[in-house]
Coordinates of C-alpha atoms and ligand atoms in Angstrom, one line a residue:
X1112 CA -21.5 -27.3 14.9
X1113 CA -20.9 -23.4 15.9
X1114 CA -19.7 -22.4 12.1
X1115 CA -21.8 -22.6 9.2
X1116 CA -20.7 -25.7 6.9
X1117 CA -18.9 -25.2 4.3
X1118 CA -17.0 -27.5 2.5
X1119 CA -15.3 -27.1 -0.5
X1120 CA -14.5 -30.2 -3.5
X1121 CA -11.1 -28.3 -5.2
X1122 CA -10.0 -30.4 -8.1
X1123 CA -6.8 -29.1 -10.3
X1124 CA -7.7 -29.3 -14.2
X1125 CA -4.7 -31.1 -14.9
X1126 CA -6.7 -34.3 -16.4
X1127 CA -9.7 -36.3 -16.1
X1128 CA -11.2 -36.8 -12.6
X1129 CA -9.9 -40.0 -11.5
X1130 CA -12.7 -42.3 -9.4
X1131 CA -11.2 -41.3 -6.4
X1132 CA -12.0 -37.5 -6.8
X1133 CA -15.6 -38.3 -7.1
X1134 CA -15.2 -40.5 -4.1
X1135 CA -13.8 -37.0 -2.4
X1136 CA -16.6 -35.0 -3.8
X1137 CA -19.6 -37.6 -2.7
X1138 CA -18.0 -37.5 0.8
X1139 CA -17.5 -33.7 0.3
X1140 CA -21.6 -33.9 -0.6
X1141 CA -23.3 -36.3 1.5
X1142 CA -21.3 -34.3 4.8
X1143 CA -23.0 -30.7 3.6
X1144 CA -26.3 -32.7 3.2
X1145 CA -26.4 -34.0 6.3
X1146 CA -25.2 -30.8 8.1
X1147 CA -27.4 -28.6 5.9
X1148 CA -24.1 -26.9 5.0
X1149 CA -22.7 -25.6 1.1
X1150 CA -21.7 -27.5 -1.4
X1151 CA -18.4 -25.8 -2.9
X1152 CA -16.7 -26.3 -6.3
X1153 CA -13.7 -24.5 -6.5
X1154 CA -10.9 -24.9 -9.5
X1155 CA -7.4 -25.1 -8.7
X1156 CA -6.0 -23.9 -11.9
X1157 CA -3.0 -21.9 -11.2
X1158 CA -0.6 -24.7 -12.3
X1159 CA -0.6 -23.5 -15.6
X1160 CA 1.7 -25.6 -16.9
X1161 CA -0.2 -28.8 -15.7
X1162 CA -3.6 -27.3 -17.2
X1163 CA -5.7 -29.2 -19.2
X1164 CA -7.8 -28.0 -22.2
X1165 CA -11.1 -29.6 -21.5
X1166 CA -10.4 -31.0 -18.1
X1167 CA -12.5 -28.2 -16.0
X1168 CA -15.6 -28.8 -18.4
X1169 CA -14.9 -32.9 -17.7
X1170 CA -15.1 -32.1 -13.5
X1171 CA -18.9 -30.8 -14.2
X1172 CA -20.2 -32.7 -16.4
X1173 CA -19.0 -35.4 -14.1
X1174 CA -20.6 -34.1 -11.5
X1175 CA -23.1 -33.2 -13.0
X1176 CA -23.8 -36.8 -14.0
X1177 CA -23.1 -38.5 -10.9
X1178 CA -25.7 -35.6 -9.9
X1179 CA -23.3 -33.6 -7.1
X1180 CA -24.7 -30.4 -7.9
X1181 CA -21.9 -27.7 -6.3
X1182 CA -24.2 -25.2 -4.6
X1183 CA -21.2 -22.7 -5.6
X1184 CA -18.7 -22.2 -8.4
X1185 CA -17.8 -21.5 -11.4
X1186 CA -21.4 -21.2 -13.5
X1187 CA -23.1 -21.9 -10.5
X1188 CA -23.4 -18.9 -8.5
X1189 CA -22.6 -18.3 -5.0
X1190 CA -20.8 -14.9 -3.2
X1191 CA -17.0 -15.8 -2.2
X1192 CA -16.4 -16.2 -5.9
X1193 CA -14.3 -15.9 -8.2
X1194 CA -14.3 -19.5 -7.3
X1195 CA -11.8 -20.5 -10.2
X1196 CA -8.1 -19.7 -8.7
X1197 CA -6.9 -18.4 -12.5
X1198 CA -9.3 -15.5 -11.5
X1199 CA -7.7 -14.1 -7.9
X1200 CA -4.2 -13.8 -8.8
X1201 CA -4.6 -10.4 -6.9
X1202 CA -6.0 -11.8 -4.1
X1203 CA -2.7 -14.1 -3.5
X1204 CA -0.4 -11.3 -4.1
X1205 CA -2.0 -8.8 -1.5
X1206 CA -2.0 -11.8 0.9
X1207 CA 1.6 -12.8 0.1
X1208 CA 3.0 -8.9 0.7
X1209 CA 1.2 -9.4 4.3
X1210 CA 3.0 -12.5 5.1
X1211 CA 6.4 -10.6 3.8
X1212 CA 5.5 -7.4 5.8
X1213 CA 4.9 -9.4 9.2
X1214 CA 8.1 -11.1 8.4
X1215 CA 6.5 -14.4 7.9
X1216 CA 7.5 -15.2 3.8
X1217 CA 10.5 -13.6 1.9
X1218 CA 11.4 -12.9 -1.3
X1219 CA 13.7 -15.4 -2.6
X1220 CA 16.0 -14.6 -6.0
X1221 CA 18.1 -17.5 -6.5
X1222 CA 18.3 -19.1 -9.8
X1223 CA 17.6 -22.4 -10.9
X1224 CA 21.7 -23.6 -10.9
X1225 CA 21.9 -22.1 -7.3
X1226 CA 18.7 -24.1 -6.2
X1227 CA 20.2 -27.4 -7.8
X1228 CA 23.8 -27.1 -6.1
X1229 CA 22.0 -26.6 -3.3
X1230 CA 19.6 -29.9 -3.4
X1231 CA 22.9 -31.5 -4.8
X1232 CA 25.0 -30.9 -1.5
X1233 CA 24.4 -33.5 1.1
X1234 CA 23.9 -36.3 -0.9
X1235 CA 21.0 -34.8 -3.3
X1236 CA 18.8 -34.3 0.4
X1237 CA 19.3 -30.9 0.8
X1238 CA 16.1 -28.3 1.7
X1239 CA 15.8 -25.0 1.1
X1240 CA 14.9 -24.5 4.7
X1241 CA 16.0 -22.6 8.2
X1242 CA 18.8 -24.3 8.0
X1243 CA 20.2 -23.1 5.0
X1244 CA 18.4 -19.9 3.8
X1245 CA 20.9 -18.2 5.2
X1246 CA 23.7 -19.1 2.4
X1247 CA 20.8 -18.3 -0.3
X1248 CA 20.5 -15.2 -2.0
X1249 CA 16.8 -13.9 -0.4
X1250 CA 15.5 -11.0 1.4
X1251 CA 16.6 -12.3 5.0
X1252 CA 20.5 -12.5 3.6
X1253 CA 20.6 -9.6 1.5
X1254 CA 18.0 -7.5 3.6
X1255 CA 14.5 -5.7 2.2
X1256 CA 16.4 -2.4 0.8
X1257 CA 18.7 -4.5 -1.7
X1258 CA 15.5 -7.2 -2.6
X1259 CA 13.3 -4.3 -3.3
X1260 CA 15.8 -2.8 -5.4
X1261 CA 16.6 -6.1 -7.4
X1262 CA 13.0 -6.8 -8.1
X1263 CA 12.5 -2.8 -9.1
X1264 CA 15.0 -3.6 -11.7
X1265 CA 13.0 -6.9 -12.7
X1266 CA 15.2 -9.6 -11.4
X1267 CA 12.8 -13.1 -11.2
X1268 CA 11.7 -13.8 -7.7
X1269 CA 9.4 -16.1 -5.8
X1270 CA 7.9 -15.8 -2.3
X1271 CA 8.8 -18.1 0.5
X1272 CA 7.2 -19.3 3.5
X1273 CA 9.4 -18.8 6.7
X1274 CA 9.2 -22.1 8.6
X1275 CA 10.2 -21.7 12.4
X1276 CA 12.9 -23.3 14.0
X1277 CA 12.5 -26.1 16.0
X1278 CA 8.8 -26.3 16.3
X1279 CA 6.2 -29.3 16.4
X1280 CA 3.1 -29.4 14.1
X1281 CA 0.1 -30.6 15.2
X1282 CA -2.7 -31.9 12.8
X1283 CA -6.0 -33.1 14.9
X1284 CA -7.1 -35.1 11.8
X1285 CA -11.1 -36.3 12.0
X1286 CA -10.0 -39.1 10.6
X1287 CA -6.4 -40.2 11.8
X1288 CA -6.4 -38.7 14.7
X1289 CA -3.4 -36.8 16.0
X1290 CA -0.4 -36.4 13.4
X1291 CA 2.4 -34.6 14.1
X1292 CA 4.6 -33.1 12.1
X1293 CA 8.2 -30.9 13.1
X1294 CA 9.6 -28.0 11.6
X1295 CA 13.1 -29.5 10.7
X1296 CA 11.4 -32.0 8.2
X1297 CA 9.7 -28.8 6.2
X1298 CA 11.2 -26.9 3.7
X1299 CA 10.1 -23.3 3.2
X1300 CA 7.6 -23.5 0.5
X1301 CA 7.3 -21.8 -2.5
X1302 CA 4.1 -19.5 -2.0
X1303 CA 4.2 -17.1 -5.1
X1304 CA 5.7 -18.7 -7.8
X1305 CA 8.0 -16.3 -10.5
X1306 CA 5.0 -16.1 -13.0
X1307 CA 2.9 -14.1 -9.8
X1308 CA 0.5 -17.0 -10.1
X1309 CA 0.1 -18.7 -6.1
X1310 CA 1.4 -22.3 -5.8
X1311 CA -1.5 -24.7 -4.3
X1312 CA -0.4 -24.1 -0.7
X1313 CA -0.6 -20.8 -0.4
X1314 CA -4.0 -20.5 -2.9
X1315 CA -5.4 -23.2 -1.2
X1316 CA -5.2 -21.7 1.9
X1317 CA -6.1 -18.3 1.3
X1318 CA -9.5 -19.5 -0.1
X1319 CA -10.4 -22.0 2.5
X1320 CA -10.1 -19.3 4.7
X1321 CA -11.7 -16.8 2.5
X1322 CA -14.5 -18.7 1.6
X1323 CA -15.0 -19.7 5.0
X1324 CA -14.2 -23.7 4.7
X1325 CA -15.8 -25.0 8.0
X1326 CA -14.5 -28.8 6.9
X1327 CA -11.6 -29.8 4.5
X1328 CA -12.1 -33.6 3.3
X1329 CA -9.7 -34.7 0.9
X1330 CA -7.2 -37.8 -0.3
X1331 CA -4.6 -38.8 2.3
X1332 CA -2.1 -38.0 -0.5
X1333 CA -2.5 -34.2 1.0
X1334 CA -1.9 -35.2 4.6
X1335 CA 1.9 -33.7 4.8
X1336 CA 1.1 -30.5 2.9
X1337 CA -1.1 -29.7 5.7
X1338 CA 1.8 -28.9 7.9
X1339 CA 2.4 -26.3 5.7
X1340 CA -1.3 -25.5 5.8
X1341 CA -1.4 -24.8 9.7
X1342 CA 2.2 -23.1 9.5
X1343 CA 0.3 -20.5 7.2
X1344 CA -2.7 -20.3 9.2
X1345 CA -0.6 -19.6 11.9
X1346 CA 1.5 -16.9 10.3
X1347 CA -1.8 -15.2 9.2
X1348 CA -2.8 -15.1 12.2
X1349 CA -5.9 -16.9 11.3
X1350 CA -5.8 -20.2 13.6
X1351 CA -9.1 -20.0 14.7
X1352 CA -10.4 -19.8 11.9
X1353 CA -8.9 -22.9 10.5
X1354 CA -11.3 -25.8 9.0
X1355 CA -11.2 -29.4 10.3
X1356 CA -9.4 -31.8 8.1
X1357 CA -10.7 -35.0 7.6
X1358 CA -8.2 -37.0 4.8
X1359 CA -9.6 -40.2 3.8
X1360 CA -8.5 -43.5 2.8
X1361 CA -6.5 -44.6 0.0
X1362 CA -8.2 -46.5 -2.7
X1363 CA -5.8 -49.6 -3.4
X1364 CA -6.0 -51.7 -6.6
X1365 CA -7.6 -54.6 -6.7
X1366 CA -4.8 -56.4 -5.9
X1367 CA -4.8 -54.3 -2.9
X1368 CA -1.0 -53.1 -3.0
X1369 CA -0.4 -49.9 -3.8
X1370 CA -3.1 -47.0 -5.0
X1371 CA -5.7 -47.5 -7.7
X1372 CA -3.7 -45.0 -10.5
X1373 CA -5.2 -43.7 -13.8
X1374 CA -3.2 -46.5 -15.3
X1375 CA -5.0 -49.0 -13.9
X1376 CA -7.9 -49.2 -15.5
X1377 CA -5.8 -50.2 -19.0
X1378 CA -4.5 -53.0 -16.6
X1379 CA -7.1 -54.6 -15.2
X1380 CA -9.7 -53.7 -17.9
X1381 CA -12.2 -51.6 -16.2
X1382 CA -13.0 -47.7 -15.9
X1383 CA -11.2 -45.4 -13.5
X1384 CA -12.8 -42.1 -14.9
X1385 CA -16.5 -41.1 -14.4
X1386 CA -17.1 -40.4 -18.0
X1387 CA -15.2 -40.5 -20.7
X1388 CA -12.1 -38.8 -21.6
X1389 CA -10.9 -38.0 -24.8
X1390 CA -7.3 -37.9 -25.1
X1391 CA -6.0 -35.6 -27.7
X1392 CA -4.8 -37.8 -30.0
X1393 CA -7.8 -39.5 -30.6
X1394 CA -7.8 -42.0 -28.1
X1395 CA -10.6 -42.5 -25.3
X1396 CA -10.9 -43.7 -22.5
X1397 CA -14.5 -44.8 -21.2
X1398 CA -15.9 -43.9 -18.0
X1399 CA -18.3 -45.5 -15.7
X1400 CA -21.1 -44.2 -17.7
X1401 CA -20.0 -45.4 -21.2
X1402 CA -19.7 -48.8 -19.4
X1403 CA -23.8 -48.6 -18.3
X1404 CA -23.3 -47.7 -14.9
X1405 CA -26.4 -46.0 -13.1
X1406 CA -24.9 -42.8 -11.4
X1407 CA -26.8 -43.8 -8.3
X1408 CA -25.1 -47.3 -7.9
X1409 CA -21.6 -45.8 -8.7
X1410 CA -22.2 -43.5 -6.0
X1411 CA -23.2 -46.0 -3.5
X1412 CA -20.5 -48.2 -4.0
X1413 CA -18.2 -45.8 -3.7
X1414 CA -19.6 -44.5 -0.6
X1415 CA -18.2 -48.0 1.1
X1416 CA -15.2 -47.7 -0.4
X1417 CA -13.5 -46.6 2.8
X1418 CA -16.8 -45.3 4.8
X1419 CA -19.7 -47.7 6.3
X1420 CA -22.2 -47.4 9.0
X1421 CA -21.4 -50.2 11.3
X1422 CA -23.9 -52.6 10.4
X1423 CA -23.7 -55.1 7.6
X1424 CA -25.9 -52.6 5.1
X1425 CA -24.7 -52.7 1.7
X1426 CA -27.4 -50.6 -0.3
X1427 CA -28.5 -47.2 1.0
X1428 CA -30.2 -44.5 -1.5
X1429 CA -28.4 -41.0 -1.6
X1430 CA -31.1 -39.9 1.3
X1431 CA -30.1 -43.0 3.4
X1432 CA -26.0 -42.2 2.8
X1433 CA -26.7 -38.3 3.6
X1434 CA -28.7 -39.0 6.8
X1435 CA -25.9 -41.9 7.7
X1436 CA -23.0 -40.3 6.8
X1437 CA -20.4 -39.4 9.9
X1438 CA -16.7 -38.8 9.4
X1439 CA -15.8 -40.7 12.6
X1440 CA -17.0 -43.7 10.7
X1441 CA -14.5 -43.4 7.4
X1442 CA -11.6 -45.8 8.0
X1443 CA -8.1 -45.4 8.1
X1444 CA -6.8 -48.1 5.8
X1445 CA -7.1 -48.2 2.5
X1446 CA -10.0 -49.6 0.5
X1447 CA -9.7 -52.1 -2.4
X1448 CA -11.6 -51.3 -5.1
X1449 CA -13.5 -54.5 -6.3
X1450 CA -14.9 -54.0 -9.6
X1451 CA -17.1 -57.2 -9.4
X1452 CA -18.4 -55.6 -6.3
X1453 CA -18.9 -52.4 -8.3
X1454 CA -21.1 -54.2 -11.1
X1455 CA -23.2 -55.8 -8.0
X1456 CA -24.3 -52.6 -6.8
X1457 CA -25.4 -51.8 -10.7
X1458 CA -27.3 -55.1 -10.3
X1459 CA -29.3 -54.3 -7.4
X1460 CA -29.9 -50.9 -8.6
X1461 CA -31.3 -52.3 -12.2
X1462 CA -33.6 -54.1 -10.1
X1463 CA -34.9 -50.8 -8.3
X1464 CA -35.9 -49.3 -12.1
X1465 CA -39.5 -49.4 -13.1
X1466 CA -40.1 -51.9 -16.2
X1467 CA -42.2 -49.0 -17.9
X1468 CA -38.6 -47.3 -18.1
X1469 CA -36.5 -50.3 -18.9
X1470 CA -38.9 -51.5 -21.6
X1471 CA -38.3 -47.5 -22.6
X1472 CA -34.3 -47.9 -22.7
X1473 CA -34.5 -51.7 -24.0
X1474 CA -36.6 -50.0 -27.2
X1475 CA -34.0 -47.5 -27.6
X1476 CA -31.2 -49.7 -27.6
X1477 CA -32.8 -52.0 -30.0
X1478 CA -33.8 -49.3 -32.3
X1479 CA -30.0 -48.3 -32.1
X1480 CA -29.3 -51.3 -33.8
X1481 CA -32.1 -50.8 -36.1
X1482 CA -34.4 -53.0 -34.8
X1483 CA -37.7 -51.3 -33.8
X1484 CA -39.2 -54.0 -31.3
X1485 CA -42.9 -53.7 -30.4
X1486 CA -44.0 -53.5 -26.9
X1487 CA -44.7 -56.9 -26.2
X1488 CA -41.1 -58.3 -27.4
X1489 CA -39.5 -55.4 -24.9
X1490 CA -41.8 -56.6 -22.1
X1491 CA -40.9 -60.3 -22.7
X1492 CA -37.0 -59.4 -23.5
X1493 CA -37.1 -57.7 -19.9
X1494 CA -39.2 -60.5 -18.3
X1495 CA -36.5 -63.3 -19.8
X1496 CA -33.3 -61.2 -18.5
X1497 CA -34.2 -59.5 -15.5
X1498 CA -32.4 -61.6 -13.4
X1499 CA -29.2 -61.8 -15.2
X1500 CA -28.5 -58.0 -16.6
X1501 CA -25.9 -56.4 -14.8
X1502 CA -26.0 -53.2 -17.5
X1503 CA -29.7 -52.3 -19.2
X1504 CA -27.8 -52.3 -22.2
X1505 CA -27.5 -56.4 -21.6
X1506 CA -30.9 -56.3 -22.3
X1507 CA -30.0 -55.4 -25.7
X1508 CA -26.6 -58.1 -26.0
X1509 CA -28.9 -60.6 -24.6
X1510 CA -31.9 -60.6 -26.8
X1511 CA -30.6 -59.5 -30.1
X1512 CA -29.8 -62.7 -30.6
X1513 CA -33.3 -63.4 -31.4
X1514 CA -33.7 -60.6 -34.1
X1515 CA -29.9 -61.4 -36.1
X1516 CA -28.9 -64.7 -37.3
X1517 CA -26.8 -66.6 -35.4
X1518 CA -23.1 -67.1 -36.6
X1519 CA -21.2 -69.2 -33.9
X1520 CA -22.2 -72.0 -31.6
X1521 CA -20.2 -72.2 -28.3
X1522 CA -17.6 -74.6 -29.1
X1523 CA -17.1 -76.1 -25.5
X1524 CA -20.9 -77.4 -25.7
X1525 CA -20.3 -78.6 -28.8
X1526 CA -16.9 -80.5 -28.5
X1527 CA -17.6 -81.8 -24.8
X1528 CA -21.8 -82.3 -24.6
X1529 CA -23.1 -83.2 -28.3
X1530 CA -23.3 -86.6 -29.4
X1531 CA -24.5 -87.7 -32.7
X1532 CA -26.8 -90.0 -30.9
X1533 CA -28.6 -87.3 -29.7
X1534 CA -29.4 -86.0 -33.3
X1535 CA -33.1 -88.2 -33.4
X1536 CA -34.2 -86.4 -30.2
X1537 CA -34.0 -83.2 -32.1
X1538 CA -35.5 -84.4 -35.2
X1539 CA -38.4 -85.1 -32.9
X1540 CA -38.3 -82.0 -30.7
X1541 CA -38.6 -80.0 -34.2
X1542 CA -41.9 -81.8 -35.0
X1543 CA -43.3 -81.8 -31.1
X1544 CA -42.8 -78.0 -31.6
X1545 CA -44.4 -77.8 -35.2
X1546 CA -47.2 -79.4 -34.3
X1547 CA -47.8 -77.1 -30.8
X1548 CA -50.6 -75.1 -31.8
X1549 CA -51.7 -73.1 -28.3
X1550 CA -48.3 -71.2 -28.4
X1551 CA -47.2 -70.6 -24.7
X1552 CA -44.7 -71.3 -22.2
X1553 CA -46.4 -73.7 -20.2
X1554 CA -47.5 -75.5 -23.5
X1555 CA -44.0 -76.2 -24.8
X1556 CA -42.8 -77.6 -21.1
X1557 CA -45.4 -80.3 -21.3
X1558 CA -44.8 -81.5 -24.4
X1559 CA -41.0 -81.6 -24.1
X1560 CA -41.0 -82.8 -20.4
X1561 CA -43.5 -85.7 -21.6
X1562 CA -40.9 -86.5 -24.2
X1563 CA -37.9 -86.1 -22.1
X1564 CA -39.7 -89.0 -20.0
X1565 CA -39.6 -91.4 -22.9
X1566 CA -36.3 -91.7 -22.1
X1567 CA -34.5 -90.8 -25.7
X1568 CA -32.2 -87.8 -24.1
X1569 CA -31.2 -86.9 -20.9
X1570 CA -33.2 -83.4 -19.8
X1571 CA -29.4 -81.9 -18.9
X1572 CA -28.8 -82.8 -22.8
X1573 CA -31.4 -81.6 -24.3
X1574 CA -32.1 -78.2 -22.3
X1575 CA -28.5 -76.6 -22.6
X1576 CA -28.8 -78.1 -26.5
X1577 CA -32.1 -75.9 -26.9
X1578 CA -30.6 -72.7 -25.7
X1579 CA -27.5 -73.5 -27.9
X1580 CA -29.7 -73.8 -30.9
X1581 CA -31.8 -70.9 -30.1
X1582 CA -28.8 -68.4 -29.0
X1583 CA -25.5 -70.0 -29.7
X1584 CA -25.1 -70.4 -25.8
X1585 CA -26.2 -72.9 -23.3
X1586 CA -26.8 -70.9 -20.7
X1587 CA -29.6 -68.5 -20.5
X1588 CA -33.3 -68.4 -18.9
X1589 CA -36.1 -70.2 -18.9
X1590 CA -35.8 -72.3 -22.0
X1591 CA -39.6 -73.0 -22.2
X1592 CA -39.9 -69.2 -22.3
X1593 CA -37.3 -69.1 -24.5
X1594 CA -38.3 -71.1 -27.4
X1595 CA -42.2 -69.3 -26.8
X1596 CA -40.6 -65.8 -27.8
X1597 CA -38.6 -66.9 -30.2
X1598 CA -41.6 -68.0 -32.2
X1599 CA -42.2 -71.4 -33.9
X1600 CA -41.5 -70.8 -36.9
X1601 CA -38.2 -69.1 -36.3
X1602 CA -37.5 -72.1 -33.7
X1603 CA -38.0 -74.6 -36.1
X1604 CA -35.3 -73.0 -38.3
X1605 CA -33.0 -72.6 -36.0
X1606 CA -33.3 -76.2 -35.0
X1607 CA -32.6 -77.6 -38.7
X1608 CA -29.3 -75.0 -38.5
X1609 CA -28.2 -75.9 -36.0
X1610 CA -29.0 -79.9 -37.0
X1611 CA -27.2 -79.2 -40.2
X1612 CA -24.1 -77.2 -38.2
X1613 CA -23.5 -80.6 -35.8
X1614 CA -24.0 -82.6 -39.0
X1615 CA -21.3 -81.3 -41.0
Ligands
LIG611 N1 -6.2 -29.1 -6.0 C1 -6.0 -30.3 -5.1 C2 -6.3 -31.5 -5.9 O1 -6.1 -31.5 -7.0 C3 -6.9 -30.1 -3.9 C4 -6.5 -30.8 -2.7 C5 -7.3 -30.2 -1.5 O2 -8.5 -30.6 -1.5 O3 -6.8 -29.4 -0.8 O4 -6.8 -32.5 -5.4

């Protein structure tokens, strides 16, 4: 690569970051990594009626979680700043008088009514474009002595981009390939809106260039404005200078029409924001995090949502992903986001975390709850669930149950499995156990197993029965283990409950 690597992640502050701007941001990440290039953060905040209280501080501590430290921007350093667009208003304006001067933008003065009777002729389809700027009221019509003395006198005006007749627009896209757009289809964009303050295009161009973008990767949704992008590189004169742009993949719902929206997540019941948002009327949304997902896992499974390496791997550490990582392979169609799939990768990643730290979060859970386990009961709690935690915080939903009473018994088990001839095989179970005085696992399995073969309940009876009366479920681990950590006195108890519950 000739140019130094520099890639910029430029959310607007209009809202929480949706899952798909980290997605942009990883890609944005793992590309510098591998290319030993700069990490950029850059706010696009000169919508200022779309801004967000809040919503800039959200973006970082997002990132900040998911642990895409920006190597520049705003609070974290770096030497093309200001890197928050609010702050370079100037810069826009000097930029914008250049374009006017060379005769590529022009000062525009018509008024709201005039724009809508012109978007209102033709059917509702009409552009302010080359086509018709010459019936609007703008610098080309009424000439640069007569605009220069209308804005002297402080009528509003905006800037406009000039778009050439009749010309094609190429885009060599990483990812798509060649796309081509023509002139006739563009309207000539707004570039300096009445308030002074740039609209995207023009900002966003003006600091790609200034802050020396090497690589633009962002959502396909931005793939038409970059006509507009090279149309203003060109009239800058800056084409050579002009990044690579890479726009990825949709992300579909999970029903895989249409994109994943910031709606969805109501719908379909599961998180579309990193962390959680707090919408001003008291309402929240939770994010990933609040739902226990470990940044890494997030990360990963959101580096195959619309990227892969070729081969069949599914889990690759941030190193792997970084040293993997090629444009070229990012696919064109959409990708489906699969929350199931999501809460897989949070599996295997569980599985990756010492037990000396789970036992640490499985006490802190507990003692959240007001329950202050010992070590031994966090060791077993994490030997019984290992296998079936999805979250570290099931460690805590799972084995509560044997520190609170327990209140219902899963009614399916009870309406379809329990017979009331089965109620003498737990009469006896309860005095097998009493009288078990070496107090282990292996212990307990002999001495029901030997029963089981006297042939007074079925073992697929009495097992799921056990786990019911121990923790209102029949499904579980080990029930040997099981019944061993529950204790034998506790065990007992729970056995006459639960006897007296079936009896009633
Ligand atoms: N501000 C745009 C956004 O909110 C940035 C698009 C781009 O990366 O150019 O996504």
């Amino acid at each position: 690569m000739d140019k130094p690597v520099r890639l910029r992640f430029a959310p607007s502050p209009t809202g929480p970051l949706h899952i798909g701007g980290i997605r942009t941001a990883l890609y944005n990440y793992l590309f510098t990594r591998k290319h030993q290039g700069q990490f950029i953060l850059r706010v696009e905040d000169t919508d200022q009626g779309r801004y967000v209280p809040g919503a800039e501080e959200y973006i970082i501590n997002s990132l900040k979680w998911v642990g895409l430290i920006p190597d520049e921007g705003p609070g974290f350093g770096g030497e093309f700043g200001p890197y928050r667009q609010s702050e370079r208003k100037a810069i826009y304006s000097k930029y914008a008088q250049q374009l006017v001067e060379k005769g590529e933008a022009y000062y525009a003065f018509d008024s709201a009514e005039e724009l809508n009777a012109l978007r209102d002729s033709n059917g509702g389809n009409q552009k302010y474009d080359y086509n018709t700027r010459h019936q609007m009221k703008n610098s080309v019509t009424l000439g640069m002595e007569v605009a220069k003395k209308k804005m002297d006198e402080g009528d509003p005006y905006v800037i406009r981009l000039k778009v050439p007749e009749a010309q094609e627009v190429v885009i060599e896209d990483v990812i798509r390939g060649r796309v081509s757009f023509h002139t006739s289809d563009l309207d000539d964009k707004v570039l300096i809106k009445s308030d002074g303050m740039p609209t995207y295009h023009m900002a966003n161009v003006i600091d790609d260039y200034l802050m020396k973008i090497s690589h633009v990767i962002r959502g396909e949704e931005w793939l038409s404005s970059t006509a507009h992008h090279v149309l203003l590189y060109k009239a800058f004169g800056w084409k050579n200078d002009m990044p690579a742009f890479a726009h990825l993949p949709l992300i579909l719902k999970p029903t895989g029409n249409g994109k994943l929206s910031k709606r969805d997540g109501a719908q379909f019941g599961f998180p579309v924001f990193p962390i959680s948002w707090i919408v001003s009327d008291g309402v929240e949304f939770s994010g990933f995090r609040e739902y226990g997902f470990e940044p890494d896992a997030l990360l990963n499974f959101l580096a195959l949502l619309g990227w892969n390496n070729g081969t069949e791997q599914e889990l690759f550490t941030i190193d792997e992903l970084i040293q993997n990582f090629s444009l070229e392979k990012i696919v064109k169609s959409g990708a489906r986001f699969d929350f199931e799939k999501g809460k897989w990768f949070n599996q295997q990643y569980l599985h990756k975390i010492p037990e000396t730290e789970m036992v640490l979060r499985i006490r802190r859970d507990f003692h959240e709850l007001n329950i202050d386990l010992k070590d031994d009961d966090c060791h077993m709690i994490y030997e019984l669930y290992k296998d079936r935690v999805v979250f570290s915080k099931d460690y805590c939903d799972f084995g509560k149950v044997y520190f609170e009473e327990i209140t219902h018994y899963d009614k399916e088990f009870v309406e379809k499995k329990w017979k009331p001839e089965h109620l003498p095989a737990y009469q006896s179970i309860q005095e097998i156990i009493s009288g078990i005085q070496d107090w282990h696992a292996a212990e307990i399995e002999t001495r029901l197993k030997e029963f089981v073969k006297t042939g007074a309940i079925k073992p697929g009876e009495l097992f799921p029965a056990l786990r019911v009366a121990m923790s209102g479920i029949p499904t579980g681990p080990d029930v040997f283990k099981m019944i061993q950590f529950t204790g034998k006195e506790k065990f007992v108890k729970r056995m006459e409950q639960f006897i007296q519950y079936l009896k009633r």
